[in-house]
Amino acid sequence: MEQIYITRRLPDEGLRLLEKYDLDIYEGDIPPSKKEILRGIQEKDALICLLTDPIDKDVIDASPHLKIIANYAVGADNIDISRATKKGILVTNTPGVLTETTADLTWALILAIARRIIQGDDMMRKRKFKGWAPKLLLGQDVHKKTLGIIGMGEIGRAVARRAKGFDMSILYHNRARDRKNEKKLNASFVDLETLLADSDFITLHVPLTTETYHLIGRNEFKMMKKSAYLINTSRGKCVNETALIQALSKGWIQGAALDVFEHEPQVSSRLVELPNLVLAPHIGSASHETRGKMAIMAAENVLAAFRGEIPPNCVNPDALKKEFK
Ligand code: GLV
Ligand code: GLV
């Protein structure tokens, strides 16, 4: 019987589908160490892992039977995909199901930073609210402003659809222009410089790759409006955090709202001390419904690989090509 190593207890909806297999589940509630992952993967046929688990050459090479690495995330930047492909091991992710949930969180962050919700909540809890006042916690309007979307994939488009309700103008930048959706979303394709200079809210929806690493740094912050806000629900490493701290403390931009951090789970104390910032602990896809669907998807990817099929969410179908074997 096939054996599966799972690096954390996933929602039951997914585990139920794998009942008849031999499951080795890491039961901790912080990411397992590399040593633990190397122990767990021995002799296993499948690995289900999280975005917090670095799946490098050592891990990939540790089980001669490994057929599939099923990431419980849409991003797969934690996996050495080219190594897996060379060894004929399939890699899968969980796209689609978390698109709308992540777009919802992006909007929660846009509204929270613009309307100073966290500062207001803090004031209430500290019993500092003394009554309605003309200049109490004034923020910025969101409606009718310009939203700049960097990365117009599924999540970027879901964010753009929601912007319609706020009568916003939408600028986007993407590797490829997407004329069909431009019309539907009323979005204009611009170069990165124009997007940075003209947007009031700039939101990142790119995968982490060598091209998007530190996509936003000192030069980019300097191009933004002083009144601009940066929103990041993609990957922390897409933003140079040192430059972000500078931009926020020197007033190059108005504020930022972040769900992801460059050195997760470490977050610089200089960042945390800044007032013009909303911080969330990487919860973009964290709804009961979506985490359940992601678990089902990861399980179904494993089941397909066990049947000898290319799984529905395979990111490296080349792994099954003969020349790689
Ligand atoms: C979350 O960040 C994911 O990639 O699923
Ligand atoms: C706000 O509560 C207002 O009535 O203006």
CSV table of C-alpha atoms and ligand atoms in Angstrom, one decimal:
chain,number,residue,atom,x,y,z
A,1,MET,CA,0.0,0.0,0.0
A,2,GLU,CA,1.2,3.5,-0.9
A,3,GLN,CA,2.6,5.6,2.0
A,4,ILE,CA,2.0,9.4,2.2
A,5,TYR,CA,3.9,11.9,4.4
A,6,ILE,CA,1.8,15.0,5.3
A,7,THR,CA,3.7,17.8,6.9
A,8,ARG,CA,0.7,19.1,8.9
A,9,ARG,CA,-2.8,17.9,9.8
A,10,LEU,CA,-5.0,19.2,7.0
A,11,PRO,CA,-8.8,19.7,7.2
A,12,ASP,CA,-10.6,16.3,7.3
A,13,GLU,CA,-12.3,16.8,4.0
A,14,GLY,CA,-9.0,16.0,2.3
A,15,LEU,CA,-7.7,13.4,4.7
A,16,ARG,CA,-10.9,11.4,4.4
A,17,LEU,CA,-10.1,10.8,0.7
A,18,LEU,CA,-6.8,9.3,1.6
A,19,GLU,CA,-8.1,7.0,4.3
A,20,LYS,CA,-7.1,3.7,2.7
A,21,TYR,CA,-3.4,4.7,2.5
A,22,ASP,CA,-0.8,4.6,5.1
A,23,LEU,CA,-0.6,8.2,6.4
A,24,ASP,CA,2.3,9.6,8.3
A,25,ILE,CA,1.1,13.1,9.6
A,26,TYR,CA,3.4,15.5,11.3
A,27,GLU,CA,1.2,16.7,14.2
A,28,GLY,CA,3.1,19.8,15.3
A,29,ASP,CA,1.6,23.2,14.9
A,30,ILE,CA,4.8,25.0,13.8
A,31,PRO,CA,6.6,24.0,10.6
A,32,PRO,CA,8.6,20.7,10.9
A,33,SER,CA,12.4,21.0,10.8
A,34,LYS,CA,14.3,19.8,7.8
A,35,LYS,CA,15.5,16.9,9.9
A,36,GLU,CA,11.9,15.9,10.6
A,37,ILE,CA,10.9,16.3,6.9
A,38,LEU,CA,13.9,14.1,6.0
A,39,ARG,CA,12.7,11.5,8.5
A,40,GLY,CA,9.1,11.7,7.4
A,41,ILE,CA,9.7,11.3,3.7
A,42,GLN,CA,11.8,8.1,3.9
A,43,GLU,CA,10.2,5.3,1.8
A,44,LYS,CA,7.1,7.4,1.1
A,45,ASP,CA,5.3,7.4,-2.3
A,46,ALA,CA,3.7,10.9,-1.9
A,47,LEU,CA,4.4,14.1,0.0
A,48,ILE,CA,1.8,16.6,0.9
A,49,CYS,CA,3.5,19.8,2.1
A,50,LEU,CA,2.9,23.4,3.0
A,51,LEU,CA,4.3,26.6,1.6
A,52,THR,CA,6.4,26.9,4.7
A,53,ASP,CA,8.3,23.6,4.0
A,54,PRO,CA,11.4,24.1,1.8
A,55,ILE,CA,11.4,21.0,-0.5
A,56,ASP,CA,14.9,21.0,-1.8
A,57,LYS,CA,17.2,18.5,-3.5
A,58,ASP,CA,17.9,16.7,-0.2
A,59,VAL,CA,14.2,16.1,0.5
A,60,ILE,CA,13.4,15.2,-3.1
A,61,ASP,CA,16.2,12.7,-3.2
A,62,ALA,CA,15.4,11.1,0.1
A,63,SER,CA,12.8,8.7,-1.0
A,64,PRO,CA,13.4,6.4,-4.0
A,65,HIS,CA,9.6,5.8,-4.3
A,66,LEU,CA,8.4,9.4,-4.4
A,67,LYS,CA,5.9,10.0,-7.2
A,68,ILE,CA,4.3,13.2,-6.3
A,69,ILE,CA,4.8,16.4,-4.2
A,70,ALA,CA,1.4,18.0,-3.6
A,71,ASN,CA,1.7,21.5,-2.3
A,72,TYR,CA,-1.1,22.7,-0.1
A,73,ALA,CA,-0.9,26.3,-1.7
A,74,VAL,CA,-1.2,28.0,-5.0
A,75,GLY,CA,2.4,29.2,-4.9
A,76,ALA,CA,5.0,26.5,-5.4
A,77,ASP,CA,8.1,28.6,-4.9
A,78,ASN,CA,9.1,26.5,-1.8
A,79,ILE,CA,9.8,23.5,-4.1
A,80,ASP,CA,12.8,22.8,-6.3
A,81,ILE,CA,10.6,22.0,-9.3
A,82,SER,CA,13.4,21.5,-11.7
A,83,ARG,CA,14.9,18.8,-9.5
A,84,ALA,CA,11.6,17.1,-9.1
A,85,THR,CA,11.0,17.1,-12.9
A,86,LYS,CA,14.5,15.6,-13.5
A,87,LYS,CA,13.6,12.8,-11.2
A,88,GLY,CA,10.2,12.2,-12.8
A,89,ILE,CA,8.4,13.4,-9.7
A,90,LEU,CA,5.1,15.3,-10.2
A,91,VAL,CA,4.5,18.6,-8.5
A,92,THR,CA,1.0,20.0,-7.9
A,93,ASN,CA,-0.5,23.1,-6.3
A,94,THR,CA,-4.1,24.3,-5.4
A,95,PRO,CA,-5.0,27.0,-7.9
A,96,GLY,CA,-8.5,28.4,-8.5
A,97,VAL,CA,-10.1,27.5,-5.1
A,98,LEU,CA,-8.4,30.2,-3.2
A,99,THR,CA,-8.7,33.0,-5.8
A,100,GLU,CA,-11.9,34.7,-4.5
A,101,THR,CA,-10.9,34.2,-0.8
A,102,THR,CA,-7.5,35.9,-1.4
A,103,ALA,CA,-9.2,38.7,-3.3
A,104,ASP,CA,-11.5,39.2,-0.3
A,105,LEU,CA,-8.6,39.5,2.0
A,106,THR,CA,-6.9,42.0,-0.3
A,107,TRP,CA,-10.0,44.2,-0.1
A,108,ALA,CA,-10.1,43.8,3.7
A,109,LEU,CA,-6.6,45.1,3.8
A,110,ILE,CA,-7.3,48.0,1.3
A,111,LEU,CA,-10.2,49.2,3.4
A,112,ALA,CA,-8.5,48.6,6.7
A,113,ILE,CA,-5.5,50.7,5.8
A,114,ALA,CA,-7.4,53.5,4.0
A,115,ARG,CA,-10.0,53.9,6.8
A,116,ARG,CA,-7.7,53.2,9.7
A,117,ILE,CA,-9.8,50.4,11.1
A,118,ILE,CA,-7.0,48.8,13.2
A,119,GLN,CA,-6.2,52.2,14.9
A,120,GLY,CA,-9.9,52.7,15.6
A,121,ASP,CA,-10.3,49.2,17.1
A,122,ASP,CA,-7.2,49.8,19.3
A,123,MET,CA,-8.7,53.2,20.4
A,124,MET,CA,-12.0,51.6,21.4
A,125,ARG,CA,-10.4,48.7,23.3
A,126,LYS,CA,-8.1,51.1,25.2
A,127,ARG,CA,-11.2,53.2,26.1
A,128,LYS,CA,-9.8,56.3,24.4
A,129,PHE,CA,-12.9,57.1,22.4
A,130,LYS,CA,-14.3,60.4,23.8
A,131,GLY,CA,-17.0,60.9,21.2
A,132,TRP,CA,-17.5,61.8,17.5
A,133,ALA,CA,-15.0,64.5,16.4
A,134,PRO,CA,-14.6,66.3,13.1
A,135,LYS,CA,-11.0,65.2,12.6
A,136,LEU,CA,-11.0,61.8,14.4
A,137,LEU,CA,-9.1,59.2,12.5
A,138,LEU,CA,-9.4,60.7,9.1
A,139,GLY,CA,-8.3,58.3,6.4
A,140,GLN,CA,-8.5,58.3,2.6
A,141,ASP,CA,-11.4,57.5,0.3
A,142,VAL,CA,-11.2,54.3,-1.6
A,143,HIS,CA,-14.1,54.9,-4.1
A,144,LYS,CA,-13.2,56.6,-7.4
A,145,LYS,CA,-9.5,56.2,-6.7
A,146,THR,CA,-7.0,54.5,-9.0
A,147,LEU,CA,-6.1,50.9,-8.2
A,148,GLY,CA,-2.8,49.5,-9.7
A,149,ILE,CA,-2.7,45.8,-10.0
A,150,ILE,CA,0.7,44.2,-10.6
A,151,GLY,CA,0.1,40.6,-11.8
A,152,MET,CA,-3.3,40.2,-13.6
A,153,GLY,CA,-3.7,36.4,-13.1
A,154,GLU,CA,-6.7,34.9,-11.5
A,155,ILE,CA,-6.3,36.6,-8.2
A,156,GLY,CA,-5.5,40.0,-9.8
A,157,ARG,CA,-8.7,39.7,-11.9
A,158,ALA,CA,-10.8,38.8,-8.9
A,159,VAL,CA,-9.5,41.9,-7.1
A,160,ALA,CA,-10.3,44.0,-10.2
A,161,ARG,CA,-13.9,42.7,-10.3
A,162,ARG,CA,-14.5,43.9,-6.7
A,163,ALA,CA,-13.1,47.3,-7.6
A,164,LYS,CA,-16.0,47.9,-9.9
A,165,GLY,CA,-18.3,48.4,-6.9
A,166,PHE,CA,-16.0,51.2,-5.7
A,167,ASP,CA,-16.0,53.0,-9.1
A,168,MET,CA,-12.3,52.8,-9.3
A,169,SER,CA,-10.0,53.2,-12.3
A,170,ILE,CA,-7.9,50.2,-12.8
A,171,LEU,CA,-4.3,50.2,-14.1
A,172,TYR,CA,-2.6,46.8,-14.5
A,173,HIS,CA,0.8,45.5,-15.3
A,174,ASN,CA,1.5,41.9,-16.3
A,175,ARG,CA,4.0,39.9,-18.3
A,176,ALA,CA,1.4,39.6,-21.1
A,177,ARG,CA,-1.3,42.0,-22.1
A,178,ASP,CA,-4.8,40.6,-21.6
A,179,ARG,CA,-7.0,42.5,-24.0
A,180,LYS,CA,-10.1,40.3,-23.5
A,181,ASN,CA,-10.2,40.9,-19.8
A,182,GLU,CA,-9.2,44.6,-20.1
A,183,LYS,CA,-12.6,45.3,-21.6
A,184,LYS,CA,-14.5,43.2,-19.1
A,185,LEU,CA,-12.7,44.7,-16.1
A,186,ASN,CA,-12.3,48.2,-17.5
A,187,ALA,CA,-8.6,48.0,-16.8
A,188,SER,CA,-5.8,49.7,-18.7
A,189,PHE,CA,-2.5,48.0,-19.4
A,190,VAL,CA,0.5,50.3,-18.5
A,191,ASP,CA,4.2,49.8,-17.9
A,192,LEU,CA,5.3,49.4,-14.3
A,193,GLU,CA,6.6,53.0,-14.0
A,194,THR,CA,3.2,54.4,-15.0
A,195,LEU,CA,1.4,52.1,-12.7
A,196,LEU,CA,3.6,53.1,-9.8
A,197,ALA,CA,3.3,56.8,-10.5
A,198,ASP,CA,-0.4,57.0,-11.1
A,199,SER,CA,-2.0,54.6,-8.6
A,200,ASP,CA,-3.5,55.4,-5.2
A,201,PHE,CA,-3.5,51.7,-4.2
A,202,ILE,CA,-0.9,49.3,-5.5
A,203,THR,CA,-1.6,45.6,-5.0
A,204,LEU,CA,0.7,42.7,-5.9
A,205,HIS,CA,-0.6,39.4,-7.3
A,206,VAL,CA,2.5,37.9,-8.9
A,207,PRO,CA,4.1,34.5,-8.1
A,208,LEU,CA,7.6,34.6,-6.6
A,209,THR,CA,10.1,34.0,-9.3
A,210,THR,CA,13.6,35.3,-10.1
A,211,GLU,CA,11.9,38.1,-12.0
A,212,THR,CA,9.6,39.2,-9.2
A,213,TYR,CA,12.1,38.9,-6.4
A,214,HIS,CA,12.4,42.4,-4.9
A,215,LEU,CA,10.1,43.7,-7.7
A,216,ILE,CA,9.3,46.6,-5.4
A,217,GLY,CA,12.3,48.3,-3.9
A,218,ARG,CA,13.7,51.8,-3.2
A,219,ASN,CA,13.4,53.0,-6.8
A,220,GLU,CA,9.8,51.8,-7.1
A,221,PHE,CA,8.8,53.4,-3.8
A,222,LYS,CA,10.3,56.7,-4.9
A,223,MET,CA,8.1,56.6,-8.0
A,224,MET,CA,4.9,56.2,-6.1
A,225,LYS,CA,2.7,59.0,-4.9
A,226,LYS,CA,3.3,60.2,-1.4
A,227,SER,CA,-0.4,59.4,-0.7
A,228,ALA,CA,-0.1,55.8,-2.2
A,229,TYR,CA,-0.7,52.6,-0.3
A,230,LEU,CA,1.0,49.3,-1.0
A,231,ILE,CA,-0.9,46.1,-0.5
A,232,ASN,CA,0.8,42.7,-0.6
A,233,THR,CA,-1.0,39.4,-0.4
A,234,SER,CA,1.4,37.6,-2.8
A,235,ARG,CA,4.9,36.7,-1.4
A,236,GLY,CA,7.0,38.8,1.0
A,237,LYS,CA,10.1,38.4,-1.1
A,238,CYS,CA,8.5,40.4,-3.9
A,239,VAL,CA,9.1,43.5,-1.8
A,240,ASN,CA,12.4,44.6,-0.4
A,241,GLU,CA,11.4,45.0,3.2
A,242,THR,CA,14.3,47.3,4.1
A,243,ALA,CA,13.2,49.7,1.4
A,244,LEU,CA,9.6,49.4,2.6
A,245,ILE,CA,10.6,50.4,6.1
A,246,GLN,CA,12.4,53.4,4.7
A,247,ALA,CA,9.5,54.3,2.5
A,248,LEU,CA,7.0,54.2,5.4
A,249,SER,CA,9.2,55.9,7.9
A,250,LYS,CA,10.3,58.7,5.6
A,251,GLY,CA,6.9,59.3,4.1
A,252,TRP,CA,7.7,58.3,0.5
A,253,ILE,CA,4.3,56.5,0.7
A,254,GLN,CA,1.3,56.9,2.9
A,255,GLY,CA,1.0,53.3,4.2
A,256,ALA,CA,1.1,49.6,3.5
A,257,ALA,CA,-1.0,46.5,4.3
A,258,LEU,CA,0.8,43.2,4.3
A,259,ASP,CA,-0.2,39.6,4.5
A,260,VAL,CA,3.2,38.3,3.6
A,261,PHE,CA,6.8,39.1,4.8
A,262,GLU,CA,10.2,38.8,3.3
A,263,HIS,CA,11.6,36.6,6.1
A,264,GLU,CA,8.4,34.8,7.3
A,265,PRO,CA,7.6,34.1,10.0
A,266,GLN,CA,10.2,36.6,11.2
A,267,VAL,CA,9.0,40.2,10.9
A,268,SER,CA,11.4,43.1,11.5
A,269,SER,CA,10.7,45.0,14.7
A,270,ARG,CA,11.3,48.2,12.8
A,271,LEU,CA,8.4,47.3,10.6
A,272,VAL,CA,6.1,46.3,13.4
A,273,GLU,CA,6.7,49.6,15.2
A,274,LEU,CA,5.4,51.7,12.3
A,275,PRO,CA,1.9,53.1,12.7
A,276,ASN,CA,0.9,53.4,9.0
A,277,LEU,CA,0.8,49.7,8.5
A,278,VAL,CA,-1.7,46.9,8.7
A,279,LEU,CA,-0.3,43.5,9.3
A,280,ALA,CA,-1.9,40.1,8.8
A,281,PRO,CA,-0.3,36.6,9.4
A,282,HIS,CA,-0.4,35.1,5.9
A,283,ILE,CA,-4.1,34.4,5.9
A,284,GLY,CA,-5.0,35.1,2.3
A,285,SER,CA,-6.7,31.7,1.8
A,286,ALA,CA,-7.7,31.2,5.4
A,287,SER,CA,-11.5,30.6,5.3
A,288,HIS,CA,-13.0,27.4,6.5
A,289,GLU,CA,-14.5,26.8,3.0
A,290,THR,CA,-11.3,27.4,1.1
A,291,ARG,CA,-8.9,25.5,3.3
A,292,GLY,CA,-11.3,22.5,3.1
A,293,LYS,CA,-11.3,22.7,-0.7
A,294,MET,CA,-7.6,23.0,-0.9
A,295,ALA,CA,-7.2,19.8,1.2
A,296,ILE,CA,-9.6,18.0,-1.2
A,297,MET,CA,-7.6,19.3,-4.2
A,298,ALA,CA,-4.2,18.2,-2.7
A,299,ALA,CA,-5.7,14.7,-2.0
A,300,GLU,CA,-7.1,14.4,-5.5
A,301,ASN,CA,-3.8,15.3,-7.0
A,302,VAL,CA,-2.2,12.5,-5.0
A,303,LEU,CA,-4.9,10.0,-6.0
A,304,ALA,CA,-4.4,10.8,-9.7
A,305,ALA,CA,-0.7,10.3,-9.4
A,306,PHE,CA,-1.2,6.9,-7.8
A,307,ARG,CA,-3.5,5.9,-10.7
A,308,GLY,CA,-0.6,6.8,-13.0
A,309,GLU,CA,-2.4,9.9,-14.4
A,310,ILE,CA,-1.2,13.5,-14.7
A,311,PRO,CA,-2.9,15.1,-11.8
A,312,PRO,CA,-5.4,17.9,-12.5
A,313,ASN,CA,-3.1,20.6,-11.0
A,314,CYS,CA,0.2,19.5,-12.2
A,315,VAL,CA,2.8,22.3,-12.6
A,316,ASN,CA,5.5,20.0,-14.2
A,317,PRO,CA,3.8,17.5,-16.6
A,318,ASP,CA,7.3,17.2,-18.2
A,319,ALA,CA,8.2,15.0,-15.2
A,320,LEU,CA,6.4,12.1,-17.0
A,321,LYS,CA,8.3,12.6,-20.3
A,322,LYS,CA,10.6,9.7,-21.1
A,323,GLU,CA,13.7,11.8,-21.6
A,324,PHE,CA,13.6,12.8,-18.0
A,325,LYS,CA,13.6,9.3,-16.7
B,1,GLV,C1,-0.7,31.1,-0.2
B,1,GLV,O1,0.1,32.0,0.0
B,1,GLV,C2,-0.6,30.2,-1.3
B,1,GLV,O2,0.3,30.2,-2.1
B,1,GLV,O3,-1.5,29.3,-1.3
B,2,GLV,C1,-21.4,60.2,11.0
B,2,GLV,O1,-21.7,59.3,11.7
B,2,GLV,C2,-22.4,61.2,10.6
B,2,GLV,O2,-23.5,61.1,10.9
B,2,GLV,O3,-21.9,62.2,9.9
